[in-house]
């Protein structure tokens, strides 16, 4: 006859499971083993952890994997949750089984080094490190266990990398814009034209909704709710002549989203078609965000004052940037119209000071100062 098993253990499928009251609290779960002796050892360890926590206030050790699962469950409605899930899945291979209090820059070096070897930029690695730091801070301040204790006493310090490899913004010349946009398919060209004439970010454009459009005596504008904006402030989007024309071209195509492709909203502007188009015109590194910088640079070149530039670009300013008089709104529309494509020949000379060859970033840097006439022939 086999020996008697420990009370509280029962076999279900191939694994032993626990269903037992420990110090007055019911504890249930799989031991993840089919070996009775291992299951009993696991139960004994769990019993001791519960006893230590309840009697002596000793926090149970929790793995990074547990924290990642909790974070994903609590943030299912976050618009970037899928991206964060992929980051956490990658991190799990390196620190998934580590206790939260044991995570530090030392045992993150393997992950960091592997990402660098894969050619990943420091900014992208920092995104993962920021996510780790945020989760550890939640574990130390907000996440409470069944005993009313935070998961961590204090959060380990996670330092971000210095972004030496961060690429500087690249505002396009009119000639570069004409050539690049000409290579984009119509649905992407519209998005790009809207971006370079409003200064909106990628996700602000991809998620733009008709319900955010407001008709005014001066024309229509969009007000993007703060939860959809990077700086968490409501974003006023002023339409100049070109942006307004783009809006009218897509009006009526979809009942909810302004920009769609085959009946569905865009996930991002940086598609394969974008990458192929920039290669064909010799601008292999042009990003969507460079269109925002182009808009801002052109506003400054056209003499638009600093406050109006802030409002047009949606920068955080401390002012209420969605409450304007008719005169103020008219001035913003006038300012935005100074950088319309049809006005570029008469706009003030745009001088770009560029270091290095954009298409060959590893060449010895040279300084190029281009005016409008030079851009037309050399860009």
mmCIF file of C-alpha atoms in Angstrom:
data_model
loop_
_atom_site.group_PDB
_atom_site.id
_atom_site.type_symbol
_atom_site.label_atom_id
_atom_site.label_comp_id
_atom_site.label_asym_id
_atom_site.label_seq_id
_atom_site.Cartn_x
_atom_site.Cartn_y
_atom_site.Cartn_z
ATOM 1 C CA UNK A 1 0.000 0.000 0.000
ATOM 2 C CA UNK A 2 1.362 3.430 -0.931
ATOM 3 C CA UNK A 3 1.960 6.061 1.689
ATOM 4 C CA UNK A 4 -0.763 8.565 2.494
ATOM 5 C CA UNK A 5 -0.575 11.849 0.635
ATOM 6 C CA UNK A 6 -0.467 15.194 2.435
ATOM 7 C CA UNK A 7 -3.967 16.615 3.105
ATOM 8 C CA UNK A 8 -4.861 19.409 0.678
ATOM 9 C CA UNK A 9 -3.318 17.784 -2.384
ATOM 10 C CA UNK A 10 -5.328 16.126 -5.124
ATOM 11 C CA UNK A 11 -4.471 14.841 -8.608
ATOM 12 C CA UNK A 12 -6.160 16.438 -11.612
ATOM 13 C CA UNK A 13 -4.917 15.424 -15.010
ATOM 14 C CA UNK A 14 -1.158 15.014 -14.953
ATOM 15 C CA UNK A 15 -0.480 17.552 -12.154
ATOM 16 C CA UNK A 16 -1.074 17.683 -8.421
ATOM 17 C CA UNK A 17 -3.211 20.605 -7.246
ATOM 18 C CA UNK A 18 -3.588 22.368 -3.886
ATOM 19 C CA UNK A 19 -6.869 23.157 -2.139
ATOM 20 C CA UNK A 20 -6.142 23.883 1.494
ATOM 21 C CA UNK A 21 -6.719 26.459 4.218
ATOM 22 C CA UNK A 22 -3.417 27.879 5.446
ATOM 23 C CA UNK A 23 -3.545 30.160 8.497
ATOM 24 C CA UNK A 24 -7.236 30.709 7.900
ATOM 25 C CA UNK A 25 -6.931 31.567 4.213
ATOM 26 C CA UNK A 26 -7.858 29.251 1.389
ATOM 27 C CA UNK A 27 -5.012 28.506 -0.983
ATOM 28 C CA UNK A 28 -5.686 26.907 -4.377
ATOM 29 C CA UNK A 29 -3.566 26.296 -7.443
ATOM 30 C CA UNK A 30 -1.497 23.881 -9.480
ATOM 31 C CA UNK A 31 1.880 22.632 -8.281
ATOM 32 C CA UNK A 32 2.931 22.188 -11.940
ATOM 33 C CA UNK A 33 4.303 18.720 -11.164
ATOM 34 C CA UNK A 34 3.030 15.164 -11.389
ATOM 35 C CA UNK A 35 5.451 13.912 -8.743
ATOM 36 C CA UNK A 36 3.790 13.636 -5.324
ATOM 37 C CA UNK A 37 6.987 14.245 -3.377
ATOM 38 C CA UNK A 38 7.726 17.422 -5.356
ATOM 39 C CA UNK A 39 4.114 18.545 -4.906
ATOM 40 C CA UNK A 40 4.377 18.080 -1.143
ATOM 41 C CA UNK A 41 7.585 20.119 -1.038
ATOM 42 C CA UNK A 42 5.881 22.847 -3.056
ATOM 43 C CA UNK A 43 2.907 22.859 -0.661
ATOM 44 C CA UNK A 44 5.247 23.046 2.336
ATOM 45 C CA UNK A 45 7.050 26.049 0.829
ATOM 46 C CA UNK A 46 3.784 27.828 0.057
ATOM 47 C CA UNK A 47 2.514 27.139 3.568
ATOM 48 C CA UNK A 48 5.642 28.636 5.068
ATOM 49 C CA UNK A 49 5.422 31.710 2.824
ATOM 50 C CA UNK A 50 1.812 32.319 3.868
ATOM 51 C CA UNK A 51 2.693 31.825 7.539
ATOM 52 C CA UNK A 52 5.668 34.203 7.286
ATOM 53 C CA UNK A 53 3.520 36.839 5.577
ATOM 54 C CA UNK A 54 0.561 36.592 7.943
ATOM 55 C CA UNK A 55 2.424 36.267 11.234
ATOM 56 C CA UNK A 56 5.677 38.147 10.620
ATOM 57 C CA UNK A 57 4.735 40.462 7.724
ATOM 58 C CA UNK A 58 7.298 38.913 5.389
ATOM 59 C CA UNK A 59 6.400 39.593 1.760
ATOM 60 C CA UNK A 60 6.128 36.579 -0.549
ATOM 61 C CA UNK A 61 8.694 36.644 -3.341
ATOM 62 C CA UNK A 62 7.005 37.351 -6.656
ATOM 63 C CA UNK A 63 8.547 36.731 -10.038
ATOM 64 C CA UNK A 64 8.742 39.301 -12.821
ATOM 65 C CA UNK A 65 6.454 37.001 -14.834
ATOM 66 C CA UNK A 66 3.706 37.442 -12.215
ATOM 67 C CA UNK A 67 4.099 41.206 -12.357
ATOM 68 C CA UNK A 68 3.973 41.192 -16.176
ATOM 69 C CA UNK A 69 0.763 39.135 -16.128
ATOM 70 C CA UNK A 70 -0.838 41.481 -13.605
ATOM 71 C CA UNK A 71 0.201 44.554 -15.595
ATOM 72 C CA UNK A 72 -1.228 43.218 -18.857
ATOM 73 C CA UNK A 73 -4.523 42.234 -17.221
ATOM 74 C CA UNK A 74 -4.910 45.660 -15.614
ATOM 75 C CA UNK A 75 -4.100 47.563 -18.809
ATOM 76 C CA UNK A 76 -6.080 45.666 -21.439
ATOM 77 C CA UNK A 77 -7.673 48.895 -22.688
ATOM 78 C CA UNK A 78 -4.372 50.718 -23.112
ATOM 79 C CA UNK A 79 -3.997 51.608 -26.799
ATOM 80 C CA UNK A 80 -0.341 50.449 -26.759
ATOM 81 C CA UNK A 81 -0.936 47.241 -24.797
ATOM 82 C CA UNK A 82 -0.142 44.932 -27.711
ATOM 83 C CA UNK A 83 3.228 46.593 -28.204
ATOM 84 C CA UNK A 84 3.957 46.347 -24.478
ATOM 85 C CA UNK A 85 2.919 42.696 -24.475
ATOM 86 C CA UNK A 86 5.553 41.921 -27.115
ATOM 87 C CA UNK A 87 8.199 43.763 -25.075
ATOM 88 C CA UNK A 88 7.283 41.850 -21.918
ATOM 89 C CA UNK A 89 7.318 38.559 -23.822
ATOM 90 C CA UNK A 90 10.873 39.299 -24.949
ATOM 91 C CA UNK A 91 11.926 40.325 -21.434
ATOM 92 C CA UNK A 92 10.466 37.124 -19.987
ATOM 93 C CA UNK A 93 13.229 35.113 -21.642
ATOM 94 C CA UNK A 94 15.811 37.003 -19.585
ATOM 95 C CA UNK A 95 14.176 37.917 -16.258
ATOM 96 C CA UNK A 96 10.839 36.081 -16.209
ATOM 97 C CA UNK A 97 11.736 33.880 -13.227
ATOM 98 C CA UNK A 98 13.632 36.527 -11.255
ATOM 99 C CA UNK A 99 12.071 37.819 -8.009
ATOM 100 C CA UNK A 100 11.104 41.476 -8.396
ATOM 101 C CA UNK A 101 13.498 42.622 -5.668
ATOM 102 C CA UNK A 102 16.395 40.906 -7.479
ATOM 103 C CA UNK A 103 16.008 42.845 -10.718
ATOM 104 C CA UNK A 104 18.788 45.396 -11.273
ATOM 105 C CA UNK A 105 20.915 46.820 -14.083
ATOM 106 C CA UNK A 106 23.445 44.021 -13.633
ATOM 107 C CA UNK A 107 21.123 41.160 -14.547
ATOM 108 C CA UNK A 108 19.559 43.241 -17.320
ATOM 109 C CA UNK A 109 22.864 43.515 -19.167
ATOM 110 C CA UNK A 110 22.329 40.274 -21.097
ATOM 111 C CA UNK A 111 19.048 41.618 -22.470
ATOM 112 C CA UNK A 112 20.588 45.015 -23.268
ATOM 113 C CA UNK A 113 23.630 43.519 -24.977
ATOM 114 C CA UNK A 114 21.544 41.137 -27.086
ATOM 115 C CA UNK A 115 19.304 43.994 -28.267
ATOM 116 C CA UNK A 116 22.363 46.063 -29.202
ATOM 117 C CA UNK A 117 23.823 43.139 -31.146
ATOM 118 C CA UNK A 118 20.519 42.911 -33.026
ATOM 119 C CA UNK A 119 20.990 46.545 -34.117
ATOM 120 C CA UNK A 120 18.259 47.953 -31.871
ATOM 121 C CA UNK A 121 18.624 51.641 -30.993
ATOM 122 C CA UNK A 122 19.121 52.784 -27.395
ATOM 123 C CA UNK A 123 15.765 54.568 -27.498
ATOM 124 C CA UNK A 124 13.963 51.286 -28.187
ATOM 125 C CA UNK A 125 15.893 49.513 -25.417
ATOM 126 C CA UNK A 126 14.982 52.373 -23.076
ATOM 127 C CA UNK A 127 11.309 51.770 -23.861
ATOM 128 C CA UNK A 128 11.660 48.300 -22.336
ATOM 129 C CA UNK A 129 13.655 49.624 -19.369
ATOM 130 C CA UNK A 130 11.032 52.302 -18.720
ATOM 131 C CA UNK A 131 8.339 49.629 -18.733
ATOM 132 C CA UNK A 132 10.292 47.567 -16.186
ATOM 133 C CA UNK A 133 10.825 50.639 -14.011
ATOM 134 C CA UNK A 134 7.138 51.541 -14.184
ATOM 135 C CA UNK A 135 6.068 48.038 -13.145
ATOM 136 C CA UNK A 136 8.522 47.960 -10.240
ATOM 137 C CA UNK A 137 7.229 51.318 -9.042
ATOM 138 C CA UNK A 138 3.654 49.998 -9.190
ATOM 139 C CA UNK A 139 4.737 46.943 -7.195
ATOM 140 C CA UNK A 140 6.237 49.201 -4.515
ATOM 141 C CA UNK A 141 3.432 51.760 -4.310
ATOM 142 C CA UNK A 142 0.071 50.490 -5.617
ATOM 143 C CA UNK A 143 -0.068 46.710 -5.944
ATOM 144 C CA UNK A 144 -1.305 45.175 -2.679
ATOM 145 C CA UNK A 145 -1.446 41.484 -1.815
ATOM 146 C CA UNK A 146 -4.125 39.664 0.207
ATOM 147 C CA UNK A 147 -2.401 40.781 3.418
ATOM 148 C CA UNK A 148 -2.564 44.476 2.542
ATOM 149 C CA UNK A 149 1.169 44.697 1.824
ATOM 150 C CA UNK A 150 2.732 46.107 -1.335
ATOM 151 C CA UNK A 151 4.503 43.602 -3.556
ATOM 152 C CA UNK A 152 7.815 45.386 -2.907
ATOM 153 C CA UNK A 153 9.155 47.487 -0.053
ATOM 154 C CA UNK A 154 11.064 49.729 -2.460
ATOM 155 C CA UNK A 155 11.518 49.569 -6.202
ATOM 156 C CA UNK A 156 15.006 48.682 -7.510
ATOM 157 C CA UNK A 157 16.550 51.523 -9.517
ATOM 158 C CA UNK A 158 16.601 51.049 -13.268
ATOM 159 C CA UNK A 159 18.781 53.522 -15.199
ATOM 160 C CA UNK A 160 18.113 54.371 -18.823
ATOM 161 C CA UNK A 161 20.812 54.258 -21.470
ATOM 162 C CA UNK A 162 22.321 57.447 -22.852
ATOM 163 C CA UNK A 163 20.963 57.734 -26.374
ATOM 164 C CA UNK A 164 24.161 58.453 -28.278
ATOM 165 C CA UNK A 165 22.691 56.802 -31.369
ATOM 166 C CA UNK A 166 19.532 58.900 -31.399
ATOM 167 C CA UNK A 167 18.975 60.325 -34.869
ATOM 168 C CA UNK A 168 18.341 64.044 -35.100
ATOM 169 C CA UNK A 169 15.156 65.305 -36.806
ATOM 170 C CA UNK A 170 15.268 65.638 -40.574
ATOM 171 C CA UNK A 171 12.909 68.324 -41.936
ATOM 172 C CA UNK A 172 12.203 67.796 -45.620
ATOM 173 C CA UNK A 173 12.820 70.385 -48.306
ATOM 174 C CA UNK A 174 9.949 71.101 -50.695
ATOM 175 C CA UNK A 175 11.727 69.176 -53.431
ATOM 176 C CA UNK A 176 12.267 66.139 -51.189
ATOM 177 C CA UNK A 177 8.634 66.268 -50.112
ATOM 178 C CA UNK A 178 7.418 66.388 -53.705
ATOM 179 C CA UNK A 179 9.555 63.425 -54.752
ATOM 180 C CA UNK A 180 8.836 61.313 -51.654
ATOM 181 C CA UNK A 181 5.078 61.949 -51.547
ATOM 182 C CA UNK A 182 4.911 61.259 -55.264
ATOM 183 C CA UNK A 183 6.134 57.715 -54.588
ATOM 184 C CA UNK A 184 3.520 57.011 -51.894
ATOM 185 C CA UNK A 185 0.218 55.295 -52.733
ATOM 186 C CA UNK A 186 -2.789 57.643 -52.560
ATOM 187 C CA UNK A 187 -4.015 56.523 -49.121
ATOM 188 C CA UNK A 188 -0.567 57.112 -47.557
ATOM 189 C CA UNK A 189 0.009 60.337 -49.509
ATOM 190 C CA UNK A 190 -3.114 61.806 -47.931
ATOM 191 C CA UNK A 191 -1.900 60.924 -44.441
ATOM 192 C CA UNK A 192 1.544 62.372 -45.157
ATOM 193 C CA UNK A 193 0.082 65.608 -46.563
ATOM 194 C CA UNK A 194 -2.129 65.948 -43.511
ATOM 195 C CA UNK A 195 0.845 65.335 -41.195
ATOM 196 C CA UNK A 196 3.156 67.866 -42.854
ATOM 197 C CA UNK A 197 0.395 70.512 -42.833
ATOM 198 C CA UNK A 198 -0.871 70.024 -39.266
ATOM 199 C CA UNK A 199 2.114 68.715 -37.278
ATOM 200 C CA UNK A 200 0.025 65.788 -35.977
ATOM 201 C CA UNK A 201 1.720 62.641 -34.757
ATOM 202 C CA UNK A 202 1.307 59.228 -36.361
ATOM 203 C CA UNK A 203 -1.302 57.895 -33.916
ATOM 204 C CA UNK A 204 -3.205 61.181 -33.777
ATOM 205 C CA UNK A 205 -3.769 60.871 -37.520
ATOM 206 C CA UNK A 206 -4.438 57.126 -37.634
ATOM 207 C CA UNK A 207 -7.057 57.431 -34.879
ATOM 208 C CA UNK A 208 -8.617 60.728 -36.028
ATOM 209 C CA UNK A 209 -12.423 60.575 -35.732
ATOM 210 C CA UNK A 210 -15.186 62.591 -37.355
ATOM 211 C CA UNK A 211 -16.844 63.175 -33.971
ATOM 212 C CA UNK A 212 -13.842 65.352 -33.034
ATOM 213 C CA UNK A 213 -14.466 67.780 -35.903
ATOM 214 C CA UNK A 214 -15.879 71.164 -34.890
ATOM 215 C CA UNK A 215 -17.385 73.598 -37.380
ATOM 216 C CA UNK A 216 -16.473 77.244 -36.790
ATOM 217 C CA UNK A 217 -17.196 80.458 -38.740
ATOM 218 C CA UNK A 218 -13.517 80.436 -39.735
ATOM 219 C CA UNK A 219 -13.657 76.827 -41.009
ATOM 220 C CA UNK A 220 -13.496 73.418 -39.334
ATOM 221 C CA UNK A 221 -10.969 72.224 -36.768
ATOM 222 C CA UNK A 222 -10.472 68.978 -34.883
ATOM 223 C CA UNK A 223 -10.068 68.698 -31.116
ATOM 224 C CA UNK A 224 -8.394 65.399 -30.155
ATOM 225 C CA UNK A 225 -9.204 64.347 -26.547
ATOM 226 C CA UNK A 226 -6.269 64.427 -24.139
ATOM 227 C CA UNK A 227 -6.292 60.659 -23.551
ATOM 228 C CA UNK A 228 -5.400 60.236 -27.233
ATOM 229 C CA UNK A 229 -2.529 62.746 -27.115
ATOM 230 C CA UNK A 230 1.028 62.089 -25.953
ATOM 231 C CA UNK A 231 1.122 65.030 -23.509
ATOM 232 C CA UNK A 232 -2.403 64.205 -22.228
ATOM 233 C CA UNK A 233 -3.766 67.638 -23.149
ATOM 234 C CA UNK A 234 -6.603 68.231 -25.607
ATOM 235 C CA UNK A 235 -5.045 68.842 -29.025
ATOM 236 C CA UNK A 236 -6.388 71.517 -31.372
ATOM 237 C CA UNK A 237 -5.776 70.613 -35.026
ATOM 238 C CA UNK A 238 -6.019 73.633 -37.310
ATOM 239 C CA UNK A 239 -6.600 72.937 -40.997
ATOM 240 C CA UNK A 240 -4.803 75.021 -43.589
ATOM 241 C CA UNK A 241 -5.913 74.902 -47.232
ATOM 242 C CA UNK A 242 -4.010 71.689 -48.006
ATOM 243 C CA UNK A 243 -5.125 69.812 -44.871
ATOM 244 C CA UNK A 244 -8.713 70.918 -45.478
ATOM 245 C CA UNK A 245 -8.555 69.601 -49.035
ATOM 246 C CA UNK A 246 -7.312 66.222 -47.759
ATOM 247 C CA UNK A 247 -10.213 66.084 -45.283
ATOM 248 C CA UNK A 248 -12.772 66.801 -47.985
ATOM 249 C CA UNK A 249 -11.328 64.057 -50.195
ATOM 250 C CA UNK A 250 -11.997 61.411 -47.534
ATOM 251 C CA UNK A 251 -15.241 62.786 -46.131
ATOM 252 C CA UNK A 252 -17.990 60.194 -46.287
ATOM 253 C CA UNK A 253 -15.694 57.198 -46.776
ATOM 254 C CA UNK A 254 -16.140 55.914 -43.203
ATOM 255 C CA UNK A 255 -18.722 56.787 -40.528
ATOM 256 C CA UNK A 256 -16.241 56.883 -37.640
ATOM 257 C CA UNK A 257 -12.607 57.256 -38.710
ATOM 258 C CA UNK A 258 -11.304 60.037 -40.952
ATOM 259 C CA UNK A 259 -8.529 58.000 -42.565
ATOM 260 C CA UNK A 260 -9.126 54.378 -43.524
ATOM 261 C CA UNK A 261 -7.869 51.775 -45.969
ATOM 262 C CA UNK A 262 -10.261 49.175 -47.343
ATOM 263 C CA UNK A 263 -12.779 50.106 -44.671
ATOM 264 C CA UNK A 264 -10.429 49.810 -41.704
ATOM 265 C CA UNK A 265 -8.514 52.470 -39.730
ATOM 266 C CA UNK A 266 -4.743 52.590 -40.013
ATOM 267 C CA UNK A 267 -2.571 50.943 -37.382
ATOM 268 C CA UNK A 268 0.445 53.058 -38.307
ATOM 269 C CA UNK A 269 1.764 55.160 -41.174
ATOM 270 C CA UNK A 270 5.175 53.485 -41.296
ATOM 271 C CA UNK A 271 4.117 50.652 -43.602
ATOM 272 C CA UNK A 272 6.128 48.660 -46.116
ATOM 273 C CA UNK A 273 4.861 51.036 -48.828
ATOM 274 C CA UNK A 274 6.364 53.953 -46.845
ATOM 275 C CA UNK A 275 9.715 52.180 -46.503
ATOM 276 C CA UNK A 276 9.876 51.291 -50.174
ATOM 277 C CA UNK A 277 8.967 54.826 -51.263
ATOM 278 C CA UNK A 278 11.707 56.446 -49.168
ATOM 279 C CA UNK A 279 14.267 54.017 -50.572
ATOM 280 C CA UNK A 280 13.267 54.865 -54.141
ATOM 281 C CA UNK A 281 13.936 58.590 -53.570
ATOM 282 C CA UNK A 282 17.171 58.082 -51.614
ATOM 283 C CA UNK A 283 15.801 59.022 -48.177
ATOM 284 C CA UNK A 284 15.993 55.654 -46.388
ATOM 285 C CA UNK A 285 15.684 57.042 -42.860
ATOM 286 C CA UNK A 286 12.743 59.457 -43.184
ATOM 287 C CA UNK A 287 10.306 58.816 -40.349
ATOM 288 C CA UNK A 288 6.717 59.899 -39.891
ATOM 289 C CA UNK A 289 7.805 62.180 -37.053
ATOM 290 C CA UNK A 290 10.060 64.091 -39.469
ATOM 291 C CA UNK A 291 6.884 65.494 -41.046
ATOM 292 C CA UNK A 292 6.010 67.140 -37.731
ATOM 293 C CA UNK A 293 9.493 68.664 -37.586
ATOM 294 C CA UNK A 294 9.100 69.825 -41.190
ATOM 295 C CA UNK A 295 5.860 71.613 -40.321
ATOM 296 C CA UNK A 296 7.442 73.269 -37.265
ATOM 297 C CA UNK A 297 10.553 74.346 -39.179
ATOM 298 C CA UNK A 298 8.455 75.878 -41.952
ATOM 299 C CA UNK A 299 6.280 77.758 -39.470
ATOM 300 C CA UNK A 300 9.375 79.278 -37.886
ATOM 301 C CA UNK A 301 10.844 80.145 -41.284
ATOM 302 C CA UNK A 302 7.564 81.836 -42.231
ATOM 303 C CA UNK A 303 7.825 84.111 -39.191
ATOM 304 C CA UNK A 304 5.073 82.490 -37.088
ATOM 305 C CA UNK A 305 5.573 83.473 -33.447
ATOM 306 C CA UNK A 306 6.570 80.983 -30.755
ATOM 307 C CA UNK A 307 3.179 80.733 -28.978
ATOM 308 C CA UNK A 308 1.294 80.143 -32.227
ATOM 309 C CA UNK A 309 3.838 77.501 -33.219
ATOM 310 C CA UNK A 310 3.294 75.749 -29.885
ATOM 311 C CA UNK A 311 -0.464 75.727 -30.397
ATOM 312 C CA UNK A 312 -0.259 74.554 -34.000
ATOM 313 C CA UNK A 313 2.169 71.758 -33.095
ATOM 314 C CA UNK A 314 0.186 70.658 -30.039
ATOM 315 C CA UNK A 315 3.046 71.243 -27.611
ATOM 316 C CA UNK A 316 2.374 71.417 -23.887
ATOM 317 C CA UNK A 317 2.317 75.073 -22.957
ATOM 318 C CA UNK A 318 0.326 75.547 -19.753
ATOM 319 C CA UNK A 319 -2.278 77.579 -21.655
ATOM 320 C CA UNK A 320 -5.802 76.442 -22.454
ATOM 321 C CA UNK A 321 -5.157 75.666 -26.086
ATOM 322 C CA UNK A 322 -8.698 74.722 -27.126
ATOM 323 C CA UNK A 323 -10.446 77.976 -26.112
ATOM 324 C CA UNK A 324 -9.960 80.692 -28.718
ATOM 325 C CA UNK A 325 -11.736 83.823 -29.831
ATOM 326 C CA UNK A 326 -12.625 84.163 -33.509
ATOM 327 C CA UNK A 327 -9.675 86.520 -33.986
ATOM 328 C CA UNK A 328 -7.216 84.093 -32.355
ATOM 329 C CA UNK A 329 -8.490 81.141 -34.373
ATOM 330 C CA UNK A 330 -8.355 83.188 -37.571
ATOM 331 C CA UNK A 331 -4.739 84.102 -36.804
ATOM 332 C CA UNK A 332 -3.830 80.432 -36.316
ATOM 333 C CA UNK A 333 -5.456 79.470 -39.617
ATOM 334 C CA UNK A 334 -3.607 82.321 -41.346
ATOM 335 C CA UNK A 335 -0.338 81.137 -39.797
ATOM 336 C CA UNK A 336 -0.950 77.531 -40.881
ATOM 337 C CA UNK A 337 -1.719 78.687 -44.428
ATOM 338 C CA UNK A 338 1.745 80.252 -44.672
ATOM 339 C CA UNK A 339 3.222 76.779 -45.133
ATOM 340 C CA UNK A 340 0.733 75.412 -47.654
ATOM 341 C CA UNK A 341 2.279 73.729 -50.658
ATOM 342 C CA UNK A 342 0.831 76.298 -53.041
ATOM 343 C CA UNK A 343 2.569 79.066 -51.082
ATOM 344 C CA UNK A 344 6.039 77.538 -50.898
ATOM 345 C CA UNK A 345 7.492 79.596 -53.734
ATOM 346 C CA UNK A 346 6.568 82.851 -52.028
ATOM 347 C CA UNK A 347 7.335 81.817 -48.454
ATOM 348 C CA UNK A 348 10.509 83.086 -46.747
ATOM 349 C CA UNK A 349 13.736 81.285 -47.614
ATOM 350 C CA UNK A 350 14.107 78.121 -45.563
ATOM 351 C CA UNK A 351 17.677 77.506 -44.504
ATOM 352 C CA UNK A 352 18.580 73.992 -43.428
ATOM 353 C CA UNK A 353 21.870 73.332 -41.687
ATOM 354 C CA UNK A 354 22.562 69.641 -42.006
ATOM 355 C CA UNK A 355 25.511 67.699 -40.727
ATOM 356 C CA UNK A 356 26.451 64.619 -42.686
ATOM 357 C CA UNK A 357 24.946 62.772 -45.613
ATOM 358 C CA UNK A 358 21.438 61.616 -44.743
ATOM 359 C CA UNK A 359 21.513 58.663 -47.087
ATOM 360 C CA UNK A 360 24.968 57.567 -45.892
ATOM 361 C CA UNK A 361 25.115 58.310 -42.146
ATOM 362 C CA UNK A 362 28.549 56.790 -41.653
ATOM 363 C CA UNK A 363 30.406 59.152 -43.992
ATOM 364 C CA UNK A 364 32.599 61.958 -42.634
ATOM 365 C CA UNK A 365 30.250 64.838 -41.631
ATOM 366 C CA UNK A 366 30.046 67.874 -43.900
ATOM 367 C CA UNK A 367 28.097 71.088 -43.415
ATOM 368 C CA UNK A 368 25.500 72.060 -46.009
ATOM 369 C CA UNK A 369 23.597 75.353 -45.939
ATOM 370 C CA UNK A 370 20.774 75.377 -48.464
ATOM 371 C CA UNK A 371 18.355 78.110 -49.431
ATOM 372 C CA UNK A 372 15.130 77.596 -51.422
ATOM 373 C CA UNK A 373 16.750 78.085 -54.823
ATOM 374 C CA UNK A 374 19.547 75.660 -53.953
ATOM 375 C CA UNK A 375 17.085 73.129 -52.578
ATOM 376 C CA UNK A 376 15.191 73.095 -55.839
ATOM 377 C CA UNK A 377 18.295 72.036 -57.737
ATOM 378 C CA UNK A 378 20.242 70.020 -55.169
ATOM 379 C CA UNK A 379 17.739 68.341 -52.780
#
